[in-house]
Coordinates of N, CA and C in Angstrom, one line a residue:
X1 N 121.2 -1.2 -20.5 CA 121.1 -0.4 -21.7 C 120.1 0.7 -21.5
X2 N 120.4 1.5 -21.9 CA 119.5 3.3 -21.8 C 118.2 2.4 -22.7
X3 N 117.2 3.8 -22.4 CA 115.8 3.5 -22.5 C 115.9 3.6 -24.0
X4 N 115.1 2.4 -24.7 CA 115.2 2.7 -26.3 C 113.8 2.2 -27.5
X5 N 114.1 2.0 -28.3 CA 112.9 1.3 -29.1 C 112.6 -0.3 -28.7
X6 N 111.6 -0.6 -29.3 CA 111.6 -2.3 -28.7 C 112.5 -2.9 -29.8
X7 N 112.5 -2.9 -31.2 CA 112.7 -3.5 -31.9 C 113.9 -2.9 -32.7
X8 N 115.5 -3.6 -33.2 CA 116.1 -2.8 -34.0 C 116.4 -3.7 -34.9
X9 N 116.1 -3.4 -36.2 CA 116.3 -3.9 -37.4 C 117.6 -3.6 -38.3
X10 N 118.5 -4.7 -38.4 CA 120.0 -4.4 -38.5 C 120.1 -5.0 -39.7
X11 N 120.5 -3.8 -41.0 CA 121.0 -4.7 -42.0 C 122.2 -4.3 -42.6
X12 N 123.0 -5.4 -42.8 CA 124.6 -5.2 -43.5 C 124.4 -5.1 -44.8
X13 N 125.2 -4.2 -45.5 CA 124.8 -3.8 -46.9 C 126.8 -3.7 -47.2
X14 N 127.1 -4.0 -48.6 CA 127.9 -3.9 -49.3 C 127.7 -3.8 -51.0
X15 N 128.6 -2.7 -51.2 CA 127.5 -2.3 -52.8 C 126.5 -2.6 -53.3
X16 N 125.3 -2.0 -52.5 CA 124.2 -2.2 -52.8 C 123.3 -0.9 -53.2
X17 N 124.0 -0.1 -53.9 CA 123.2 1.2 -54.0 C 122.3 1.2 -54.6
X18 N 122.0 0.2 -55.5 CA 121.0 0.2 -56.0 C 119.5 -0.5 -55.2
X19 N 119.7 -1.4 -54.6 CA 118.7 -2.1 -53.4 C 118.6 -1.6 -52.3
X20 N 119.4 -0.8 -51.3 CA 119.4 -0.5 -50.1 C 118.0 0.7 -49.9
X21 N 118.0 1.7 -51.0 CA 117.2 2.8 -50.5 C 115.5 2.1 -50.4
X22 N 115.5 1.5 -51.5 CA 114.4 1.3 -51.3 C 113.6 -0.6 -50.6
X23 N 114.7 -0.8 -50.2 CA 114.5 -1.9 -49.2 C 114.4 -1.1 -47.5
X24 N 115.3 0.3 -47.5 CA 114.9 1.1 -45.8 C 113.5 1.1 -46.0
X25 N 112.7 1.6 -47.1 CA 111.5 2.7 -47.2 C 110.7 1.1 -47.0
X26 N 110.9 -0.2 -47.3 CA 110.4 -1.5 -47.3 C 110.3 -1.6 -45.8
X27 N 111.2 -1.2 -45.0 CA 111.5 -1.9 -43.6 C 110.5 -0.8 -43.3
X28 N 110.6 0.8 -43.1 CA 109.8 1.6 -42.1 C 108.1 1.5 -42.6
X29 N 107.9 1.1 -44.2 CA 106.4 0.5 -43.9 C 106.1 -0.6 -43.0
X30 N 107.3 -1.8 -43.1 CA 106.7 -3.2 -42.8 C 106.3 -2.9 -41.2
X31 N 106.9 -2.1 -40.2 CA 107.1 -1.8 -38.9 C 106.4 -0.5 -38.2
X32 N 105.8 0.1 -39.3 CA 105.3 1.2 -38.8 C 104.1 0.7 -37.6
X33 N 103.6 1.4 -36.7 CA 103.2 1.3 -35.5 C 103.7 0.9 -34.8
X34 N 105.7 0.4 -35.0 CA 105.8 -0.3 -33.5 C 107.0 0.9 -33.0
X35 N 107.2 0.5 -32.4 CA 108.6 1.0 -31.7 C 110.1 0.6 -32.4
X36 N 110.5 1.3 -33.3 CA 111.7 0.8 -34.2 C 112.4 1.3 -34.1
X37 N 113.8 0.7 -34.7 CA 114.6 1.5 -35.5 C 115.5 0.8 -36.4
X38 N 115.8 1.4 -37.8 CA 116.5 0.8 -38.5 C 117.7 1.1 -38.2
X39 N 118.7 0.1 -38.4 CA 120.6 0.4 -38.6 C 120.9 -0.5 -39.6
X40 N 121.6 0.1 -40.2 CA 122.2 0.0 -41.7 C 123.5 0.1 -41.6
X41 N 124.0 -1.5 -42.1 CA 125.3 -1.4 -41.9 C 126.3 -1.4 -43.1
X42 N 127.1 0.2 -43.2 CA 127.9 -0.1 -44.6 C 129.3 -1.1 -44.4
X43 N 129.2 -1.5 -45.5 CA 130.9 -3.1 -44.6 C 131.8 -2.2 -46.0
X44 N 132.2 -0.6 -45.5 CA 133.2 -0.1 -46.8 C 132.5 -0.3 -48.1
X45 N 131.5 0.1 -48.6 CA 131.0 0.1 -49.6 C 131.5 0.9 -50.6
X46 N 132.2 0.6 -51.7 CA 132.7 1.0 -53.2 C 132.3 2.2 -53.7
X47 N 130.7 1.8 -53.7 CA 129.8 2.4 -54.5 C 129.0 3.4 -53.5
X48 N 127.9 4.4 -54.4 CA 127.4 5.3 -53.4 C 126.2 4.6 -52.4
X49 N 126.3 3.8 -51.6 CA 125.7 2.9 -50.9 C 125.3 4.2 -49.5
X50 N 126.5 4.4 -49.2 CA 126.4 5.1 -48.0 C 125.7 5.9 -48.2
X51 N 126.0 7.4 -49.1 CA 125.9 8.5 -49.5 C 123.9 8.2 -49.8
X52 N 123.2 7.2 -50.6 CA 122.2 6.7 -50.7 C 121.2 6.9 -49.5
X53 N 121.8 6.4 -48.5 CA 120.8 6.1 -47.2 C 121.3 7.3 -46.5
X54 N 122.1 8.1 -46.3 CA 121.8 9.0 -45.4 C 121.2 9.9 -46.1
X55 N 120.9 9.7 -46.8 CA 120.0 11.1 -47.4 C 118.3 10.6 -47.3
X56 N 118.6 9.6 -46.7 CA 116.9 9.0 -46.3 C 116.6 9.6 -45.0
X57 N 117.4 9.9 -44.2 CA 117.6 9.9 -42.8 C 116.4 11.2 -42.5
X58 N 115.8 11.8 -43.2 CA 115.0 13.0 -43.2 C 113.8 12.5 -43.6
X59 N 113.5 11.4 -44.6 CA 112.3 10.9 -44.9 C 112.3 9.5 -43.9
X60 N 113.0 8.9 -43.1 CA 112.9 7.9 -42.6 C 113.9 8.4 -41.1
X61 N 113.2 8.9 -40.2 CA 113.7 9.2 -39.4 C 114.2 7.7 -37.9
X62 N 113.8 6.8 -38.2 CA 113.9 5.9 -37.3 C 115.7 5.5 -38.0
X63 N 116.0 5.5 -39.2 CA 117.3 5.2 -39.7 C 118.2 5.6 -39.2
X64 N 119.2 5.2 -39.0 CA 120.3 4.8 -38.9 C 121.6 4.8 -40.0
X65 N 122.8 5.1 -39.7 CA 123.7 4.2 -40.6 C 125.0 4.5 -39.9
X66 N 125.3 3.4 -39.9 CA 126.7 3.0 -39.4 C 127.8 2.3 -40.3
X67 N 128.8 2.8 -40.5 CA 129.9 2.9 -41.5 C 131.0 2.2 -41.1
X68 N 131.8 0.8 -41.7 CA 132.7 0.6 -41.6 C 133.9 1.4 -42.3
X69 N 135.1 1.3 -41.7 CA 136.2 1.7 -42.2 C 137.1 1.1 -43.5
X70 N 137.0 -0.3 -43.1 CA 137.6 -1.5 -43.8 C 136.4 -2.5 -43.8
X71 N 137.0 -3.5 -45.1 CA 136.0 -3.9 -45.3 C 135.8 -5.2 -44.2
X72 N 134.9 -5.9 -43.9 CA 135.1 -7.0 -42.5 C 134.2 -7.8 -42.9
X73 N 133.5 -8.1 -43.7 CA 132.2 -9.3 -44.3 C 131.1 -8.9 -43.2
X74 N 130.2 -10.0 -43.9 CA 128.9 -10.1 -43.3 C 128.5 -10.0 -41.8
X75 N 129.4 -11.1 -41.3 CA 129.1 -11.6 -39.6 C 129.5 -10.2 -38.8
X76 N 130.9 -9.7 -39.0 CA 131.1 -8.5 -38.7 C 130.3 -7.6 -39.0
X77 N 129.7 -7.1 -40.0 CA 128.8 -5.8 -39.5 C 127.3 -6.4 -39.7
X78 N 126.7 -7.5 -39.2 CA 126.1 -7.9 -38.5 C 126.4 -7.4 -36.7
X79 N 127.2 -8.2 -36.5 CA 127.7 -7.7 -34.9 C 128.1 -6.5 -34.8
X80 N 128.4 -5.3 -35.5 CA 128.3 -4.1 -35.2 C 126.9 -3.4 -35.3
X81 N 126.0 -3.8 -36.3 CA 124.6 -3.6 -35.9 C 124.3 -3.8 -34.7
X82 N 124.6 -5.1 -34.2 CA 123.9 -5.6 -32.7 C 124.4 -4.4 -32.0
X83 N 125.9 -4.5 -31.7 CA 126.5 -3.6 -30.9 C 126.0 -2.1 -30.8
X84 N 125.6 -1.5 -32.1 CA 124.9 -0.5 -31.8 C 123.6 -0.1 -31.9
X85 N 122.8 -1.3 -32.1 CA 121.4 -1.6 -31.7 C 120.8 -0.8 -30.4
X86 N 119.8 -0.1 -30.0 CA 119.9 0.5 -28.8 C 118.1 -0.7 -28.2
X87 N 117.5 -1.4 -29.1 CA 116.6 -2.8 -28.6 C 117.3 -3.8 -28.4
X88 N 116.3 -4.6 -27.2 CA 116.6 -5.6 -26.8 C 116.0 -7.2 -28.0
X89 N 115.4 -6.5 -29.3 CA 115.2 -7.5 -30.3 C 115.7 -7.4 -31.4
X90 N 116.5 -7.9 -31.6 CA 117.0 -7.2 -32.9 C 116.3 -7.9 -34.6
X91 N 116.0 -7.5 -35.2 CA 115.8 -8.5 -36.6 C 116.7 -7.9 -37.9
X92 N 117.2 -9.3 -38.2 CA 118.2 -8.6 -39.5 C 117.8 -9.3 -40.4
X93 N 118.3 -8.6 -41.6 CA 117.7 -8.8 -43.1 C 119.2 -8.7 -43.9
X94 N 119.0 -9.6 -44.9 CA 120.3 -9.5 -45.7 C 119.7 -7.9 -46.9
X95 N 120.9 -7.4 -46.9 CA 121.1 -6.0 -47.9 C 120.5 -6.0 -49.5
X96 N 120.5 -7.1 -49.9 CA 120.5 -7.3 -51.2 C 118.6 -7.3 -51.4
X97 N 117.8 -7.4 -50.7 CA 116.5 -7.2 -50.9 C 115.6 -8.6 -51.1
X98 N 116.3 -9.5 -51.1 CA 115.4 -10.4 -50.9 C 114.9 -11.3 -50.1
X99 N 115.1 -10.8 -48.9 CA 114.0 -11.2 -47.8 C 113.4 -9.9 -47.8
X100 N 112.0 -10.9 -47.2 CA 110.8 -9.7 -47.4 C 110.4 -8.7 -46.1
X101 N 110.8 -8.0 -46.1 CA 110.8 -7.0 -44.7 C 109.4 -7.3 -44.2
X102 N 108.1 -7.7 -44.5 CA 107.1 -8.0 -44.4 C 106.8 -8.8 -43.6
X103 N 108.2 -10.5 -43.6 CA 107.7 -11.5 -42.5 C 108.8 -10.7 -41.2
X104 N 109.3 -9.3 -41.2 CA 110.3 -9.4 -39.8 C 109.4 -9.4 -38.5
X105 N 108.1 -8.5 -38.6 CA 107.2 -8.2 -37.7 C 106.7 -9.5 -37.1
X106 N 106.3 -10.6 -37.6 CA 105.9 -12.0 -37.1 C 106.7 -12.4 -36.5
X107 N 107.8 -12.9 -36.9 CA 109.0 -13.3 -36.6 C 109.7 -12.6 -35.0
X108 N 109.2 -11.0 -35.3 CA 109.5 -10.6 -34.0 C 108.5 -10.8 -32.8
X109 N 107.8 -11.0 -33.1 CA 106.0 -10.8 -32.2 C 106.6 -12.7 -31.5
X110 N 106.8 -13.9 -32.6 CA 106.7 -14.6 -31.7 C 108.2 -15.0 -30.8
X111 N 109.4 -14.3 -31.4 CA 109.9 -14.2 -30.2 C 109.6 -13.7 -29.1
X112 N 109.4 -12.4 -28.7 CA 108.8 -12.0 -27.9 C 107.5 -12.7 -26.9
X113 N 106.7 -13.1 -27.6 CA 105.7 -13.6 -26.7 C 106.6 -15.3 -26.1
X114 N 107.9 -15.8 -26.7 CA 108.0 -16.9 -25.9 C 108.9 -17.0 -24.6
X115 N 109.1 -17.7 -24.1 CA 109.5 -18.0 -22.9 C 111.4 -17.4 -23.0
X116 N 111.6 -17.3 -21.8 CA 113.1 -16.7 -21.9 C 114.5 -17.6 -22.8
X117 N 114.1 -18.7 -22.7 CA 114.8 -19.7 -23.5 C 114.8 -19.5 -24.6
X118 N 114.0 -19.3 -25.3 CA 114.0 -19.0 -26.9 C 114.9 -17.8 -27.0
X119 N 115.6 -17.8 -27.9 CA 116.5 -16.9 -28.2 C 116.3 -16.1 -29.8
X120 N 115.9 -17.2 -30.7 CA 115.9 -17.1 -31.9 C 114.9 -17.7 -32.4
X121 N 114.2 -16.7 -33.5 CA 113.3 -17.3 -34.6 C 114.0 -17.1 -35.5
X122 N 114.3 -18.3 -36.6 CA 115.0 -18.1 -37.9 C 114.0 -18.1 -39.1
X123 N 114.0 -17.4 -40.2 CA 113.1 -17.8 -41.2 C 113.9 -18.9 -41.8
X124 N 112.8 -19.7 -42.4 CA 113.2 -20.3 -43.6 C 112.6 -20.3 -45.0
X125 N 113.7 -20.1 -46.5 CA 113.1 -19.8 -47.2 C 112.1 -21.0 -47.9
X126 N 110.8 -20.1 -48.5 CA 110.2 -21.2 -49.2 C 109.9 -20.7 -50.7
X127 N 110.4 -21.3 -51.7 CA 110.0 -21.1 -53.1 C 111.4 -19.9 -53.1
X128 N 112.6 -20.6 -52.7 CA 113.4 -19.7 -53.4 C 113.8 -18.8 -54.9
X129 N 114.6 -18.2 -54.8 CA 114.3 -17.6 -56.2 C 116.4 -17.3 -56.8
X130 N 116.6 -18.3 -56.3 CA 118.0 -18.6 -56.4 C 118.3 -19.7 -57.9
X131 N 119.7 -19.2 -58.3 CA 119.6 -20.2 -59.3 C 119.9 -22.0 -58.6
X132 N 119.6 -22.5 -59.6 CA 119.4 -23.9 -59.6 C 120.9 -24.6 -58.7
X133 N 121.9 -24.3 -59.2 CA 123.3 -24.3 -58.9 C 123.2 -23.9 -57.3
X134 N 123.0 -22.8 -57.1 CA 123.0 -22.4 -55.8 C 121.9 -23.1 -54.8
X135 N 120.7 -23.3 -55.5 CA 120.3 -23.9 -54.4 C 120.4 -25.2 -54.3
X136 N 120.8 -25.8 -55.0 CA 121.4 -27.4 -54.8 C 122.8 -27.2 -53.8
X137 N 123.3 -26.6 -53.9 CA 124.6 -26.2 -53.3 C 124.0 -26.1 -51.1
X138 N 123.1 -25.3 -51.8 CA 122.7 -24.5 -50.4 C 121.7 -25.9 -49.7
X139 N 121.1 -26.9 -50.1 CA 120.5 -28.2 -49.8 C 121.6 -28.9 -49.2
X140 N 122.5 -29.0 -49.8 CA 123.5 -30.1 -49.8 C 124.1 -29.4 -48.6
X141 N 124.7 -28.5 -48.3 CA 125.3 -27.5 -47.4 C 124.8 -27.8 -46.2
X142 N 123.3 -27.2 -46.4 CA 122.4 -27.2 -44.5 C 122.1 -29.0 -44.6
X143 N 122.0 -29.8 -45.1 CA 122.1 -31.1 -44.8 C 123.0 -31.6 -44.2
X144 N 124.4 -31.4 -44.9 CA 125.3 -32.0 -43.7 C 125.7 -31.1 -42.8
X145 N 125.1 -30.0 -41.9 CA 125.6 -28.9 -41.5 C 124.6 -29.4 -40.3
X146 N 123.5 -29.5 -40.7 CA 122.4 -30.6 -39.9 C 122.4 -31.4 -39.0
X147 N 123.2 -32.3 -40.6 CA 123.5 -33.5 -39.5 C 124.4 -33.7 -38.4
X148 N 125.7 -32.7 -39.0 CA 126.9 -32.6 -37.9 C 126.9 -32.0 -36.3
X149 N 126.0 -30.7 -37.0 CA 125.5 -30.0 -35.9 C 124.6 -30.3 -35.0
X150 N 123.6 -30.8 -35.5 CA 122.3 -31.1 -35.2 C 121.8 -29.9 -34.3
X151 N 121.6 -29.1 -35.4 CA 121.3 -27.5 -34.7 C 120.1 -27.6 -35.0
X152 N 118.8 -28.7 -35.5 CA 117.6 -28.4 -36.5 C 117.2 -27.4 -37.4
X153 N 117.9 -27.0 -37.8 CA 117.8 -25.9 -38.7 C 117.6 -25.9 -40.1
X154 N 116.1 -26.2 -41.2 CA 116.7 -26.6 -42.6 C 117.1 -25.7 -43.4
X155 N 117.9 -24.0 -42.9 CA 118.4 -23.0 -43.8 C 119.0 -22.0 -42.9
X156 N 119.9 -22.3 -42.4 CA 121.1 -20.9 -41.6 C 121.0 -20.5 -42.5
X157 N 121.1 -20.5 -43.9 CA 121.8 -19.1 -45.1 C 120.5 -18.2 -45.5
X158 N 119.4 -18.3 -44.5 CA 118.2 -17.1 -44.4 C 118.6 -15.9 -43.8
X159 N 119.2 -14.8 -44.1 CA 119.6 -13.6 -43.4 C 118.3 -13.1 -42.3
X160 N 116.7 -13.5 -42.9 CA 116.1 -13.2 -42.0 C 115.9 -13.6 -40.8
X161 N 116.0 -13.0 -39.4 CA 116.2 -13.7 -38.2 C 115.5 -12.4 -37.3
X162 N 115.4 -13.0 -35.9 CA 114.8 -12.4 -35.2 C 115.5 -13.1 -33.7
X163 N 116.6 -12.4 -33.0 CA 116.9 -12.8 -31.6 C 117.1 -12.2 -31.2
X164 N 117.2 -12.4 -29.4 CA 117.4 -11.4 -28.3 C 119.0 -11.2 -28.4
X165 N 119.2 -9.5 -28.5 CA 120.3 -9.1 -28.2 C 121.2 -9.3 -26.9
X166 N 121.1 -9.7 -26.1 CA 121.6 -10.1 -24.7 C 122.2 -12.1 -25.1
X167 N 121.6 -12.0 -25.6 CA 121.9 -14.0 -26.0 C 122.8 -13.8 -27.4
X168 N 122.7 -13.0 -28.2 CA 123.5 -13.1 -29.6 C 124.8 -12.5 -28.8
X169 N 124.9 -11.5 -28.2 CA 126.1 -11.2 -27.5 C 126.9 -11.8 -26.5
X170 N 126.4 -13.2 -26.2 CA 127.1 -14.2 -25.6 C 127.6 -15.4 -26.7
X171 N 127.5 -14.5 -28.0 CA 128.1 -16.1 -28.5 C 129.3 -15.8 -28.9
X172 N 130.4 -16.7 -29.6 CA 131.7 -16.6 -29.6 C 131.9 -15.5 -31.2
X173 N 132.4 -14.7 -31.3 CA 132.8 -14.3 -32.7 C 133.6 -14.7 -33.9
X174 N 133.1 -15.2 -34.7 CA 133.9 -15.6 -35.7 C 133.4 -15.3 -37.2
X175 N 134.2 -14.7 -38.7 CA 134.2 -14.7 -39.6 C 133.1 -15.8 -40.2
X176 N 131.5 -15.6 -40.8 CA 131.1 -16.5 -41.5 C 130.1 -16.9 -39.9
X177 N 130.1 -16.6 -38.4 CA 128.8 -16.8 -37.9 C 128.1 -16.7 -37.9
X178 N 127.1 -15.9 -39.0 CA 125.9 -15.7 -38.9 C 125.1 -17.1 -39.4
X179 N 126.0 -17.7 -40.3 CA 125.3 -19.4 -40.6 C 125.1 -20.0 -39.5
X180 N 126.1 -19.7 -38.3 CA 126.1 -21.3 -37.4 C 125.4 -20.6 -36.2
X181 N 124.1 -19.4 -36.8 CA 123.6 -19.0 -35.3 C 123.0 -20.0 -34.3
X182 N 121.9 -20.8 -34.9 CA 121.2 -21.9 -34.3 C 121.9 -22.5 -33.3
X183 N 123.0 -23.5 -34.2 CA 124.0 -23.9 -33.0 C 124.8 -23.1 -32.3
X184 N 125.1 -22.1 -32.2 CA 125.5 -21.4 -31.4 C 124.7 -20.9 -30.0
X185 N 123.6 -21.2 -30.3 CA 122.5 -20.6 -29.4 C 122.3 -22.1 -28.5
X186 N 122.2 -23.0 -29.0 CA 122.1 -24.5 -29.1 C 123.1 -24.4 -27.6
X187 N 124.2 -23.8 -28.1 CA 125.7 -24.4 -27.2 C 125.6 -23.3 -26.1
X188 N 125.1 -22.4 -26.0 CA 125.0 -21.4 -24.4 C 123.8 -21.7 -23.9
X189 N 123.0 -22.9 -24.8 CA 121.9 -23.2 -23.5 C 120.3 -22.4 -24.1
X190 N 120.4 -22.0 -25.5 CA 118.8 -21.4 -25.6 C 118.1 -22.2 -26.6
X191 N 117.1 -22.0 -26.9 CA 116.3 -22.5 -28.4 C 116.1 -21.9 -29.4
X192 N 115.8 -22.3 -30.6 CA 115.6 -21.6 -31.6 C 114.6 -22.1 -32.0
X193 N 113.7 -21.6 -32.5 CA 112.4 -22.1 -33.8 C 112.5 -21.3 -35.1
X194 N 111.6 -22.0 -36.0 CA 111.8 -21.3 -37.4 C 110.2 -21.1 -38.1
X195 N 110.4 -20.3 -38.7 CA 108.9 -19.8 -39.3 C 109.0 -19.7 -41.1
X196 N 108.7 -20.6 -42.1 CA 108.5 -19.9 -43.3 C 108.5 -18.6 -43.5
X197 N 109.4 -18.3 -44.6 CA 109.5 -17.3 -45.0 C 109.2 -16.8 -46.9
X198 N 109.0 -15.6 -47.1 CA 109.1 -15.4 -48.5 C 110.4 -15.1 -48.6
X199 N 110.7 -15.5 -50.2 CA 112.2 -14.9 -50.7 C 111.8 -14.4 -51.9
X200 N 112.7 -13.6 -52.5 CA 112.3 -12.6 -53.6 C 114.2 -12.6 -54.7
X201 N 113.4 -12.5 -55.8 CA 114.1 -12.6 -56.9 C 115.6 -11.2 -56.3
X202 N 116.6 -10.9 -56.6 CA 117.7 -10.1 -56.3 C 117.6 -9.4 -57.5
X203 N 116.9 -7.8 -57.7 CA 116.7 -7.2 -58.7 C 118.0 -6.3 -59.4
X204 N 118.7 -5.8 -58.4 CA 119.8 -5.2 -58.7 C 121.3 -5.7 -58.1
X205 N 122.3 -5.5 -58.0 CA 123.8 -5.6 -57.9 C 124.1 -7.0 -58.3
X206 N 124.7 -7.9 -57.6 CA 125.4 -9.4 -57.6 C 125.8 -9.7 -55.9
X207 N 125.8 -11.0 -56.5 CA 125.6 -11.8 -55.2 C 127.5 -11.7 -54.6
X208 N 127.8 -11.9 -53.5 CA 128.8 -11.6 -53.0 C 129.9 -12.8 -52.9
X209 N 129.2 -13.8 -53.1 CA 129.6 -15.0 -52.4 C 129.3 -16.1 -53.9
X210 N 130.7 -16.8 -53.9 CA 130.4 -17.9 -55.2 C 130.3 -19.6 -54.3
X211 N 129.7 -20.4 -55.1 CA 129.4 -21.6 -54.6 C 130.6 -22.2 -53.5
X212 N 132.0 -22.3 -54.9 CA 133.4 -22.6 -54.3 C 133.4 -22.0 -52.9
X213 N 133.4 -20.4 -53.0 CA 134.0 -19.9 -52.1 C 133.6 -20.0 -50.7
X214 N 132.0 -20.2 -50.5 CA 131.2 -20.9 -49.3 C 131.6 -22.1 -49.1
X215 N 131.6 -23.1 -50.0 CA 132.3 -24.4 -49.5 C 133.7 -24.3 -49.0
X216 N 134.3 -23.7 -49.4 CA 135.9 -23.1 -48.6 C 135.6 -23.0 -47.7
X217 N 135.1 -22.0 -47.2 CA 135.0 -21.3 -46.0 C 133.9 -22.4 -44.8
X218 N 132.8 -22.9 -45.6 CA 132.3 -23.6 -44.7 C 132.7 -24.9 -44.2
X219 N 133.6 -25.6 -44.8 CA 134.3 -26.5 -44.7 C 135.3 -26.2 -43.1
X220 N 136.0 -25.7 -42.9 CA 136.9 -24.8 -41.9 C 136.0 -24.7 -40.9
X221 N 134.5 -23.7 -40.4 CA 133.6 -23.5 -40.7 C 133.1 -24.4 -39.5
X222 N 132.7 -25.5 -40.2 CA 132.1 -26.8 -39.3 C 132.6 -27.8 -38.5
X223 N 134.3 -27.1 -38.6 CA 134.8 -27.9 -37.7 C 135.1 -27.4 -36.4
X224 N 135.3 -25.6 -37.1 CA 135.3 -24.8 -36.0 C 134.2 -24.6 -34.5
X225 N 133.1 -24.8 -35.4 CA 131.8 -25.1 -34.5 C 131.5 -26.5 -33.6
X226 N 132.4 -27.5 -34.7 CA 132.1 -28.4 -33.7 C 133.3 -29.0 -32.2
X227 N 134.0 -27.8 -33.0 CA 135.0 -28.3 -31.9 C 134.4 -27.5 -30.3
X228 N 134.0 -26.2 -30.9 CA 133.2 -25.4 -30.0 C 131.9 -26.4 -29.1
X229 N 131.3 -26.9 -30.1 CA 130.1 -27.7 -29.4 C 130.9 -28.9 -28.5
X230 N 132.3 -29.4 -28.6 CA 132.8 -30.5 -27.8 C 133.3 -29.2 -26.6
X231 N 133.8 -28.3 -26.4 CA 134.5 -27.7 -25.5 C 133.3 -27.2 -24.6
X232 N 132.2 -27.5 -24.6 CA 130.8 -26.4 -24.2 C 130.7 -27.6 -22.7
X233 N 130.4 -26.6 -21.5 CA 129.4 -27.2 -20.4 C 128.7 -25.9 -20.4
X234 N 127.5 -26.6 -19.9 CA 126.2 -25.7 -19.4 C 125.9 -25.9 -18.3
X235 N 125.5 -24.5 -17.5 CA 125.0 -24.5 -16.2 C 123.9 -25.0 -16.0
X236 N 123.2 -24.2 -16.5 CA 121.3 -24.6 -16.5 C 121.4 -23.3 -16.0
X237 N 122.3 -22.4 -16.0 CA 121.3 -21.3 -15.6 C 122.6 -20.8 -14.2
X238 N 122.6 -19.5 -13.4 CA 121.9 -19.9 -12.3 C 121.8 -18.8 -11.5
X239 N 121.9 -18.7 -10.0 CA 121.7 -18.2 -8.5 C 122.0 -17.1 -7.7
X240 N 121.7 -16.5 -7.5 CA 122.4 -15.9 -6.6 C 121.7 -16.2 -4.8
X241 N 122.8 -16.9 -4.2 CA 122.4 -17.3 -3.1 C 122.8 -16.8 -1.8

């Protein structure tokens, strides 16, 4: 990869014009002094989502925005962030504003200082600010997701994350990955740790995703992964001899 920032901070946004502009201006305080750059990813946004952030691009020169055509969900313009990420660390945030751009810098500092194995620091939320419904849903969810996987993970559905771009780009692509990062990293052989996180109330738009429709999808989901985790050998690594 060409010479670039240390750090690129990738976030997928979908009618979010009301949260996005001022969640960028969130991200270029939380990271100022380091070597950044934000990418903002529109997934076909309805509303003036797009039109919103590039007009930051003059007050926030480290931004970014990259534009889907059609619409592709979360995981997908997740991985087109990565893809045009020009760091070798990337940290992503969900669009809607309630992860705190605040813990990305930690999160990035200790991957970085760990050993090549670690691939991923995940946050996990504490003192969510989700309704009751959902977060019962979302308990129930990462428990048997847990168990099955045994990825240790007590919250894949934290958007906030922090991993090496060279290791996310070895994992397999599928609709709805960004849940099963852990184990995904698990099955090419790296580690993950997790750090508390803040969560924050969602002050503008609506949530994208209903209870049902995650259990649909996750259902399908966890079988796909585990069929994945039965099909896996690992090298350990290796040689050139």
């Amino acid at each position: 990869m060409a010479s670039g920032p240390d750090i690129s901070v990738v976030v997928p946004v979908f009618d979010e014009e009301g949260a996005a502009p001022a969640l960028a201006r969130e991200i270029a305080r939380a990271f100022a002094g380091r070597d950044f750059e934000i990418v903002f990813v529109d997934d076909a946004s309805r509303d003036g989502t797009r039109t919103a952030l590039s007009a930051l691009k003059a007050e926030i020169p480290q931004l970014r925005v990259v534009a889907h055509r059609k619409n592709a969900g979360q995981s997908r313009a997740i991985r087109t962030g990565v893809l045009a990420a020009r760091a070798p660390l990337i940290v992503t945030l969900d669009g809607d504003g309630q992860n705190d751009p605040a813990d990305g810098p930690a999160l990035a500092d200790v991957l970085a200082a760990g050993p090549p194995d670690l691939a991923m620091v995940g946050g996990e939320r504490v003192k969510r600010q989700d309704s009751r419904a959902k977060k019962i849903a979302s308990k129930v969810g990462n428990s048997v997701r847990k168990r099955l996987l045994k990825d240790t993970a007590n919250d894949t559905g934290c958007g906030l994350k922090a991993f090496r771009r060279e290791a996310f780009l070895r994992l397999p692509y599928f609709d709805h990955m960004h849940r099963y990062l852990p184990a995904l990293m698990i099955r090419e052989g790296f580690r993950s740790e997790f750090r508390p996180v803040n969560h924050r109330h969602r002050e503008t738009g609506r949530s994208k995703y209903t209870n049902l429709g995650r259990l649909w999808a996750s259902l399908s989901d966890l079988l796909g992964v585990m069929w994945l985790q039965s099909r896996s050998r690992v090298s350990g690594g290796w040689d050139e001899v």
